[in-house]
Amino acid sequence: MGGWLSKGSLTMAEIESEAIYDSLGKQTVNQMMQI
C-alpha cells in the first residue's frame, strides 16, 4: 500500500486513485483474513 507515494511527484488523479486503491485493498485484505 502507498507505493506510489514514494515517487514524490503525483498528479491529483494519481493521488485520488491511490486513496481509492488503498481503501479497496484494505477491504480486500480484511475479507481474505476473515475467510
XYZ file of N, CA and C in Angstrom:
105
model
N 0.834 -1.201 0.000
C 0.000 0.000 0.000
C 0.873 1.258 0.000
N 0.397 2.291 -0.667
C 1.099 3.570 -0.638
C 2.376 3.590 -1.455
N 2.531 2.631 -2.381
C 3.757 2.557 -3.160
C 3.985 3.784 -4.032
N 2.875 4.310 -4.585
C 3.005 5.454 -5.487
C 3.474 6.698 -4.747
N 3.159 6.805 -3.461
C 3.501 7.999 -2.700
C 5.012 8.191 -2.638
N 5.771 7.095 -2.715
C 7.215 7.198 -2.600
C 7.846 7.820 -3.843
N 7.088 7.920 -4.935
C 7.634 8.511 -6.163
C 7.817 10.021 -6.030
N 7.083 10.651 -5.106
C 7.321 12.060 -4.823
C 6.436 13.007 -5.600
N 6.398 12.920 -6.928
C 5.600 13.856 -7.720
C 4.391 13.139 -8.292
N 3.216 13.525 -7.827
C 1.990 12.865 -8.266
C 1.004 13.893 -8.813
N 0.195 13.453 -9.764
C -0.914 14.286 -10.212
C -2.080 14.075 -9.262
N -3.079 14.937 -9.323
C -4.242 14.795 -8.452
C -4.965 13.479 -8.747
N -4.989 13.080 -10.007
C -5.653 11.823 -10.379
C -4.939 10.638 -9.746
N -3.620 10.668 -9.723
C -2.861 9.573 -9.132
C -3.087 9.514 -7.623
N -3.151 10.702 -6.998
C -3.409 10.742 -5.551
C -4.795 10.186 -5.257
N -5.771 10.543 -6.092
C -7.139 10.050 -5.889
C -7.193 8.539 -6.063
N -6.605 8.037 -7.137
C -6.674 6.591 -7.386
C -5.858 5.831 -6.342
N -4.804 6.448 -5.838
C -4.031 5.836 -4.751
C -4.915 5.657 -3.526
N -5.693 6.684 -3.180
C -6.560 6.610 -1.999
C -7.649 5.567 -2.206
N -8.222 5.534 -3.418
C -9.279 4.555 -3.720
C -8.697 3.147 -3.672
N -7.551 2.959 -4.295
C -6.916 1.638 -4.306
C -6.557 1.207 -2.893
N -6.096 2.181 -2.096
C -5.692 1.881 -0.731
C -6.876 1.369 0.074
N -8.011 2.053 -0.022
C -9.185 1.639 0.751
C -9.727 0.310 0.225
N -9.719 0.116 -1.107
C -10.189 -1.149 -1.677
C -9.261 -2.284 -1.257
N -7.980 -2.026 -1.275
C -7.003 -3.040 -0.897
C -7.171 -3.462 0.545
N -7.417 -2.492 1.426
C -7.598 -2.825 2.834
C -8.862 -3.646 3.043
N -9.929 -3.313 2.309
C -11.164 -4.083 2.409
C -10.927 -5.522 1.944
N -10.202 -5.664 0.844
C -9.934 -6.999 0.301
C -9.110 -7.817 1.284
N -8.097 -7.197 1.871
C -7.253 -7.895 2.844
C -8.083 -8.326 4.047
N -8.941 -7.447 4.510
C -9.789 -7.773 5.654
C -10.703 -8.947 5.329
N -11.281 -8.957 4.128
C -12.162 -10.052 3.729
C -11.377 -11.356 3.628
N -10.176 -11.302 3.084
C -9.366 -12.502 2.928
C -8.988 -13.079 4.293
N -8.718 -12.211 5.244
C -8.315 -12.670 6.566
C -9.494 -13.273 7.323
N -10.718 -12.847 6.975
C -11.891 -13.374 7.664
C -12.258 -14.769 7.163
N -11.883 -15.079 5.939
C -12.234 -16.391 5.369
C -11.421 -17.494 6.065
